[in-house]
């Protein structure tokens, strides 16, 4: 994950670090504003899209969060964090089938995500029991 934050200039990396800190502090509106500003300047930084998606998710703006995860994946198709973010959005939106697809994709990208593996098993059992 650290590699995703190494792109761009030093100024861009500093801005991205600030956005990450804002999200960690649950200051989501500020994170969205800062991320939107950085996206306007350097739209090719996948992690900025992912960070804005996290902030949007924190505010319950699920469709917008999914959009930003999709943008992150367009730039970096290996961004398993963005795929997990999409899965979480689908779970919140009561769409377990879509969440399961995303979690499976995340595991293909990074098979070491044990929490995601547990989600896959849980969703598989839950969906099977509903048949």
Coordinates of N, CA, C and O in Angstrom, one line a residue:
X1 N 0.8 -1.2 0.0 CA 0.0 0.0 0.0 C 0.9 1.3 0.0 O 0.5 2.3 -0.6
X2 N 2.0 1.2 0.6 CA 2.9 2.3 0.7 C 3.3 2.8 -0.7 O 3.4 4.0 -0.9
X3 N 3.4 1.8 -1.6 CA 3.8 2.2 -3.0 C 2.8 3.1 -3.6 O 3.2 4.0 -4.5
X4 N 1.5 3.0 -3.3 CA 0.5 3.8 -3.9 C 0.7 5.3 -3.5 O 0.1 6.1 -4.2
X5 N 1.4 5.5 -2.4 CA 1.5 6.9 -1.9 C 2.8 7.5 -2.4 O 3.1 8.6 -2.0
X6 N 3.6 6.8 -3.2 CA 4.9 7.3 -3.7 C 4.8 8.1 -5.0 O 5.8 8.7 -5.4
X7 N 3.7 8.0 -5.7 CA 3.6 8.7 -7.0 C 3.4 10.2 -6.8 O 3.1 10.7 -5.7
X8 N 3.8 10.9 -7.9 CA 3.6 12.4 -7.9 C 4.8 13.1 -7.3 O 5.8 12.4 -6.9
X9 N 4.7 14.4 -7.2 CA 5.8 15.2 -6.7 C 5.7 15.2 -5.1 O 4.8 14.6 -4.5
X10 N 6.7 15.7 -4.5 CA 6.7 15.8 -3.1 C 5.5 16.6 -2.5 O 4.9 16.2 -1.5
X11 N 5.1 17.6 -3.2 CA 4.0 18.4 -2.8 C 2.7 17.5 -2.9 O 1.9 17.6 -2.0
X12 N 2.6 16.7 -4.0 CA 1.4 15.8 -4.1 C 1.4 14.8 -3.0 O 0.3 14.5 -2.5
X13 N 2.6 14.2 -2.7 CA 2.6 13.2 -1.7 C 2.3 13.8 -0.3 O 1.6 13.2 0.5
X14 N 2.7 15.0 -0.1 CA 2.4 15.7 1.2 C 0.9 15.9 1.3 O 0.2 15.7 2.3
X15 N 0.3 16.4 0.2 CA -1.2 16.6 0.2 C -1.9 15.3 0.4 O -2.9 15.2 1.2
X16 N -1.5 14.2 -0.2 CA -2.1 12.9 -0.1 C -2.0 12.5 1.4 O -2.9 11.9 2.0
X17 N -0.8 12.7 2.0 CA -0.6 12.3 3.4 C -1.6 13.1 4.3 O -2.1 12.5 5.2
X18 N -1.8 14.3 4.0 CA -2.8 15.1 4.7 C -4.2 14.6 4.6 O -4.9 14.5 5.6
X19 N -4.6 14.1 3.4 CA -5.9 13.6 3.2 C -6.0 12.3 3.9 O -7.1 12.0 4.6
X20 N -5.0 11.5 3.9 CA -5.0 10.2 4.7 C -5.2 10.5 6.2 O -6.0 9.8 6.9
X21 N -4.5 11.5 6.7 CA -4.6 11.9 8.1 C -6.1 12.4 8.4 O -6.6 12.1 9.5
X22 N -6.6 13.2 7.5 CA -8.0 13.7 7.7 C -9.0 12.5 7.8 O -9.9 12.5 8.6
X23 N -8.8 11.5 6.9 CA -9.7 10.3 6.9 C -9.5 9.6 8.2 O -10.5 9.1 8.8
X24 N -8.3 9.4 8.7 CA -8.0 8.7 9.9 C -8.6 9.4 11.1 O -9.1 8.7 12.1
X25 N -8.7 10.7 11.0 CA -9.4 11.5 12.1 C -10.9 11.6 11.9 O -11.5 12.3 12.7
X26 N -11.4 11.0 10.9 CA -12.8 11.0 10.6 C -13.3 12.4 10.2 O -14.5 12.8 10.4
X27 N -12.4 13.2 9.7 CA -12.8 14.5 9.2 C -13.1 14.5 7.7 O -12.4 15.0 6.9
X28 N -14.2 13.8 7.4 CA -14.5 13.4 6.1 C -14.8 14.6 5.2 O -14.3 14.6 4.0
X29 N -15.6 15.6 5.6 CA -15.8 16.7 4.6 C -14.5 17.4 4.2 O -14.3 17.7 3.1
X30 N -13.6 17.6 5.2 CA -12.3 18.2 4.9 C -11.5 17.3 3.9 O -10.8 17.8 3.0
X31 N -11.5 16.0 4.2 CA -10.8 15.0 3.3 C -11.3 15.1 1.9 O -10.6 15.1 0.9
X32 N -12.7 15.2 1.8 CA -13.3 15.3 0.4 C -12.8 16.5 -0.3 O -12.4 16.5 -1.5
X33 N -12.8 17.7 0.4 CA -12.4 18.9 -0.2 C -11.0 18.9 -0.6 O -10.6 19.2 -1.8
X34 N -10.1 18.4 0.2 CA -8.7 18.3 -0.1 C -8.4 17.3 -1.2 O -7.6 17.6 -2.1
X35 N -9.1 16.2 -1.2 CA -9.0 15.2 -2.3 C -9.5 15.7 -3.6 O -8.8 15.5 -4.7
X36 N -10.6 16.4 -3.6 CA -11.1 17.0 -4.8 C -10.2 18.0 -5.4 O -10.0 18.0 -6.7
X37 N -9.6 18.7 -4.6 CA -8.6 19.7 -5.1 C -7.4 19.0 -5.7 O -6.9 19.4 -6.8
X38 N -6.9 17.9 -5.0 CA -5.7 17.2 -5.6 C -6.1 16.5 -6.8 O -5.3 16.4 -7.8
X39 N -7.3 15.9 -6.9 CA -7.7 15.2 -8.1 C -7.8 16.2 -9.3 O -7.4 15.8 -10.4
X40 N -8.2 17.4 -9.0 CA -8.3 18.4 -10.1 C -6.9 18.7 -10.6 O -6.7 19.0 -11.8
X41 N -5.9 18.7 -9.7 CA -4.5 19.0 -10.1 C -3.8 17.8 -10.8 O -3.1 18.0 -11.8
X42 N -4.0 16.6 -10.2 CA -3.3 15.4 -10.7 C -4.3 14.2 -10.7 O -4.3 13.4 -9.7
X43 N -5.1 14.1 -11.7 CA -6.2 13.1 -11.7 C -5.6 11.7 -11.8 O -6.4 10.7 -11.7
X44 N -4.4 11.5 -12.1 CA -3.8 10.2 -12.3 C -3.3 9.5 -11.0 O -2.7 8.4 -11.1
X45 N -3.5 10.1 -9.9 CA -3.1 9.5 -8.6 C -4.2 8.7 -8.1 O -5.2 9.2 -7.5
X46 N -4.1 7.4 -8.3 CA -5.2 6.5 -7.9 C -5.5 6.6 -6.4 O -6.7 6.5 -6.0
X47 N -4.5 6.7 -5.6 CA -4.8 6.7 -4.1 C -5.6 7.9 -3.7 O -6.3 7.8 -2.7
X48 N -5.5 9.0 -4.4 CA -6.3 10.2 -4.1 C -7.8 9.8 -4.3 O -8.6 10.2 -3.5
X49 N -8.1 9.2 -5.4 CA -9.5 8.8 -5.7 C -9.9 7.8 -4.6 O -11.0 7.9 -4.1
X50 N -9.0 6.9 -4.2 CA -9.4 5.9 -3.1 C -9.6 6.6 -1.8 O -10.6 6.3 -1.1
X51 N -8.8 7.6 -1.5 CA -9.0 8.3 -0.2 C -10.3 9.1 -0.2 O -11.0 9.2 0.8
X52 N -10.6 9.7 -1.4 CA -11.9 10.4 -1.4 C -13.1 9.4 -1.3 O -14.1 9.7 -0.6
X53 N -12.9 8.3 -1.9 CA -13.9 7.2 -1.8 C -14.1 6.8 -0.3 O -15.3 6.6 0.2
X54 N -13.0 6.7 0.4 CA -13.1 6.4 1.9 C -13.9 7.5 2.6 O -14.8 7.2 3.5
X55 N -13.6 8.7 2.3 CA -14.3 9.8 3.0 C -15.8 9.8 2.6 O -16.7 10.0 3.5
X56 N -16.1 9.6 1.4 CA -17.5 9.5 0.9 C -18.2 8.4 1.6 O -19.4 8.5 2.1
X57 N -17.6 7.3 1.7 CA -18.2 6.1 2.4 C -18.4 6.5 3.9 O -19.5 6.2 4.4
X58 N -17.5 7.2 4.5 CA -17.7 7.6 5.9 C -18.9 8.5 6.1 O -19.5 8.5 7.2
X59 N -19.3 9.2 5.0 CA -20.5 10.0 5.1 C -21.7 9.3 4.6 O -22.8 10.0 4.4
X60 N -21.6 8.1 4.2 CA -22.7 7.3 3.7 C -23.1 7.6 2.3 O -24.2 7.2 1.8
X61 N -22.2 8.2 1.5 CA -22.5 8.6 0.1 C -21.9 7.4 -0.7 O -20.9 7.5 -1.4
X62 N -22.7 6.3 -0.7 CA -22.2 5.1 -1.3 C -22.0 5.1 -2.8 O -21.0 4.6 -3.3
X63 N -22.9 5.6 -3.5 CA -22.8 5.6 -5.0 C -21.6 6.4 -5.4 O -20.8 6.0 -6.3
X64 N -21.4 7.6 -4.8 CA -20.2 8.4 -5.1 C -18.9 7.7 -4.7 O -17.9 7.8 -5.4
X65 N -18.9 7.0 -3.6 CA -17.8 6.2 -3.2 C -17.4 5.1 -4.2 O -16.3 4.9 -4.6
X66 N -18.4 4.4 -4.6 CA -18.2 3.4 -5.7 C -17.6 4.0 -6.9 O -16.7 3.4 -7.5
X67 N -18.1 5.1 -7.3 CA -17.6 5.8 -8.5 C -16.1 6.1 -8.3 O -15.3 5.9 -9.2
X68 N -15.7 6.6 -7.2 CA -14.3 7.0 -7.0 C -13.4 5.7 -6.9 O -12.3 5.7 -7.3
X69 N -14.0 4.6 -6.3 CA -13.2 3.4 -6.3 C -13.0 2.9 -7.8 O -11.9 2.4 -8.1
X70 N -14.0 3.0 -8.6 CA -13.9 2.7 -10.0 C -12.8 3.5 -10.7 O -12.0 3.0 -11.5
X71 N -12.8 4.8 -10.4 CA -11.8 5.7 -11.0 C -10.4 5.2 -10.5 O -9.5 5.2 -11.3
X72 N -10.2 4.9 -9.3 CA -8.9 4.4 -8.8 C -8.5 3.2 -9.5 O -7.3 3.0 -9.9
X73 N -9.5 2.3 -9.7 CA -9.1 1.0 -10.4 C -8.9 1.2 -11.9 O -8.1 0.5 -12.5
X74 N -9.4 2.3 -12.5 CA -9.1 2.6 -13.9 C -7.7 3.0 -14.0 O -7.0 2.6 -15.0
X75 N -7.2 3.7 -13.0 CA -5.8 4.2 -13.0 C -4.8 3.0 -12.6 O -3.8 2.8 -13.2
X76 N -5.2 2.3 -11.6 CA -4.4 1.2 -11.0 C -5.3 0.0 -10.8 O -5.9 -0.2 -9.8
X77 N -5.3 -0.9 -11.8 CA -6.2 -2.1 -11.7 C -5.8 -3.1 -10.6 O -6.5 -4.0 -10.4
X78 N -4.7 -2.8 -10.0 CA -4.2 -3.7 -8.9 C -4.5 -3.1 -7.5 O -4.1 -3.7 -6.5
X79 N -5.3 -2.1 -7.5 CA -5.6 -1.4 -6.2 C -6.6 -2.2 -5.4 O -7.8 -1.9 -5.5
X80 N -6.2 -3.2 -4.7 CA -7.1 -4.1 -4.0 C -7.9 -3.3 -2.9 O -9.0 -3.6 -2.6
X81 N -7.3 -2.2 -2.4 CA -8.0 -1.4 -1.4 C -9.3 -0.8 -2.0 O -10.3 -0.7 -1.3
X82 N -9.2 -0.3 -3.2 CA -10.3 0.2 -3.9 C -11.4 -0.8 -4.1 O -12.6 -0.6 -3.9
X83 N -11.0 -2.1 -4.4 CA -12.0 -3.1 -4.6 C -12.6 -3.5 -3.3 O -13.9 -3.7 -3.2
X84 N -11.9 -3.5 -2.2 CA -12.5 -3.8 -0.9 C -13.4 -2.7 -0.5 O -14.5 -2.9 0.0
X85 N -13.0 -1.4 -0.8 CA -13.9 -0.3 -0.6 C -15.3 -0.5 -1.3 O -16.3 -0.2 -0.7
X86 N -15.2 -0.9 -2.6 CA -16.4 -1.1 -3.3 C -17.3 -2.2 -2.7 O -18.5 -2.1 -2.6
X87 N -16.6 -3.2 -2.2 CA -17.3 -4.3 -1.6 C -18.0 -3.8 -0.3 O -19.2 -4.2 -0.1
X88 N -17.4 -3.0 0.5 CA -18.0 -2.5 1.7 C -19.2 -1.6 1.3 O -20.2 -1.6 2.0
X89 N -19.1 -0.8 0.2 CA -20.2 0.0 -0.2 C -21.4 -0.9 -0.6 O -22.6 -0.6 -0.2
X90 N -21.1 -2.0 -1.3 CA -22.2 -2.9 -1.7 C -22.8 -3.6 -0.5 O -24.1 -3.8 -0.5
X91 N -22.0 -3.9 0.5 CA -22.6 -4.5 1.8 C -23.5 -3.5 2.4 O -24.6 -3.8 2.8
X92 N -23.1 -2.2 2.5 CA -23.9 -1.2 3.1 C -25.2 -1.0 2.4 O -26.2 -0.7 2.9
X93 N -25.1 -1.1 1.0 CA -26.3 -0.9 0.2 C -27.2 -2.2 0.1 O -28.1 -2.2 -0.7
X94 N -26.9 -3.2 0.9 CA -27.7 -4.4 0.9 C -27.6 -5.2 -0.4 O -28.6 -5.6 -0.9
X95 N -26.4 -5.2 -1.0 CA -26.2 -5.9 -2.2 C -25.1 -6.9 -2.0 O -24.0 -6.8 -2.5
X96 N -25.4 -8.0 -1.3 CA -24.4 -9.0 -1.0 C -23.7 -9.7 -2.2 O -22.6 -10.1 -2.1
X97 N -24.5 -9.9 -3.2 CA -23.9 -10.6 -4.4 C -22.8 -9.7 -5.0 O -21.8 -10.2 -5.4
X98 N -23.1 -8.4 -5.1 CA -22.0 -7.5 -5.7 C -20.9 -7.4 -4.7 O -19.7 -7.4 -5.2
X99 N -21.1 -7.4 -3.5 CA -20.1 -7.4 -2.5 C -19.2 -8.6 -2.6 O -17.9 -8.5 -2.6
X100 N -19.8 -9.8 -2.7 CA -19.1 -11.0 -2.9 C -18.2 -11.0 -4.1 O -17.0 -11.4 -4.0
X101 N -18.7 -10.5 -5.2 CA -17.9 -10.4 -6.4 C -16.6 -9.5 -6.2 O -15.5 -9.8 -6.6
X102 N -16.8 -8.4 -5.5 CA -15.7 -7.5 -5.2 C -14.7 -8.1 -4.3 O -13.5 -8.0 -4.5
X103 N -15.2 -8.7 -3.2 CA -14.3 -9.4 -2.3 C -13.5 -10.5 -3.0 O -12.3 -10.6 -2.7
X104 N -14.1 -11.2 -3.9 CA -13.3 -12.3 -4.6 C -12.3 -11.6 -5.5 O -11.2 -12.1 -5.6
X105 N -12.6 -10.5 -6.1 CA -11.6 -9.8 -7.0 C -10.5 -9.3 -6.1 O -9.3 -9.4 -6.5
X106 N -10.8 -8.8 -4.9 CA -9.7 -8.3 -4.0 C -8.8 -9.5 -3.7 O -7.5 -9.3 -3.6
X107 N -9.3 -10.7 -3.4 CA -8.5 -11.8 -3.1 C -7.6 -12.2 -4.3 O -6.5 -12.7 -4.1
X108 N -8.1 -12.1 -5.5 CA -7.3 -12.4 -6.6 C -6.1 -11.5 -6.7 O -5.0 -11.9 -7.1
X109 N -6.4 -10.2 -6.4 CA -5.3 -9.2 -6.4 C -4.3 -9.4 -5.3 O -3.1 -9.1 -5.4
X110 N -4.8 -9.7 -4.1 CA -4.0 -9.9 -2.9 C -4.5 -11.0 -2.1 O -5.4 -10.8 -1.3
X111 N -4.0 -12.2 -2.3 CA -4.5 -13.4 -1.5 C -4.2 -13.4 0.0 O -4.6 -14.3 0.7
X112 N -3.5 -12.4 0.5 CA -3.1 -12.3 1.9 C -4.1 -11.6 2.7 O -3.9 -11.3 3.9
X113 N -5.3 -11.2 2.2 CA -6.3 -10.4 2.9 C -7.2 -11.4 3.7 O -8.3 -11.7 3.2
X114 N -6.8 -11.7 4.9 CA -7.5 -12.7 5.6 C -8.9 -12.3 6.0 O -9.9 -13.1 6.0
X115 N -9.1 -11.0 6.3 CA -10.4 -10.5 6.7 C -11.3 -10.5 5.5 O -12.5 -10.8 5.6
X116 N -10.8 -10.3 4.3 CA -11.6 -10.4 3.1 C -12.0 -11.9 2.8 O -13.1 -12.2 2.4
X117 N -11.0 -12.8 3.1 CA -11.3 -14.2 2.9 C -12.5 -14.6 3.8 O -13.4 -15.4 3.4
X118 N -12.4 -14.1 5.0 CA -13.5 -14.4 6.0 C -14.9 -13.9 5.5 O -15.9 -14.6 5.6
X119 N -14.8 -12.7 4.9 CA -16.1 -12.1 4.3 C -16.6 -13.0 3.2 O -17.8 -13.2 3.1
X120 N -15.7 -13.4 2.3 CA -16.1 -14.3 1.2 C -16.8 -15.5 1.7 O -17.9 -15.9 1.3
X121 N -16.2 -16.2 2.7 CA -16.8 -17.4 3.3 C -18.2 -17.1 3.9 O -19.1 -17.9 3.7
X122 N -18.2 -16.0 4.6 CA -19.5 -15.6 5.3 C -20.6 -15.4 4.2 O -21.7 -15.9 4.3
X123 N -20.2 -14.6 3.2 CA -21.2 -14.2 2.2 C -21.7 -15.5 1.4 O -22.8 -15.6 1.0
X124 N -20.7 -16.3 1.1 CA -21.1 -17.6 0.4 C -22.1 -18.4 1.2 O -23.1 -18.9 0.6
X125 N -21.8 -18.5 2.5 CA -22.7 -19.3 3.3 C -24.1 -18.6 3.4 O -25.2 -19.2 3.3
X126 N -24.1 -17.3 3.6 CA -25.3 -16.5 3.7 C -26.2 -16.6 2.5 O -27.4 -16.9 2.5
X127 N -25.5 -16.4 1.3 CA -26.3 -16.5 0.1 C -26.8 -17.9 -0.2 O -27.9 -18.0 -0.8
X128 N -26.0 -18.9 0.1 CA -26.4 -20.2 -0.2 C -27.6 -20.6 0.7 O -28.5 -21.3 0.2
X129 N -27.6 -20.1 1.9 CA -28.7 -20.4 2.8 C -30.0 -19.7 2.4 O -31.1 -20.1 2.8
X130 N -29.9 -18.7 1.6 CA -31.1 -17.9 1.1 C -31.7 -18.5 -0.1 O -32.7 -18.1 -0.6
X131 N -31.0 -19.5 -0.7 CA -31.5 -20.1 -2.0 C -32.7 -21.0 -1.7 O -33.0 -21.5 -0.7

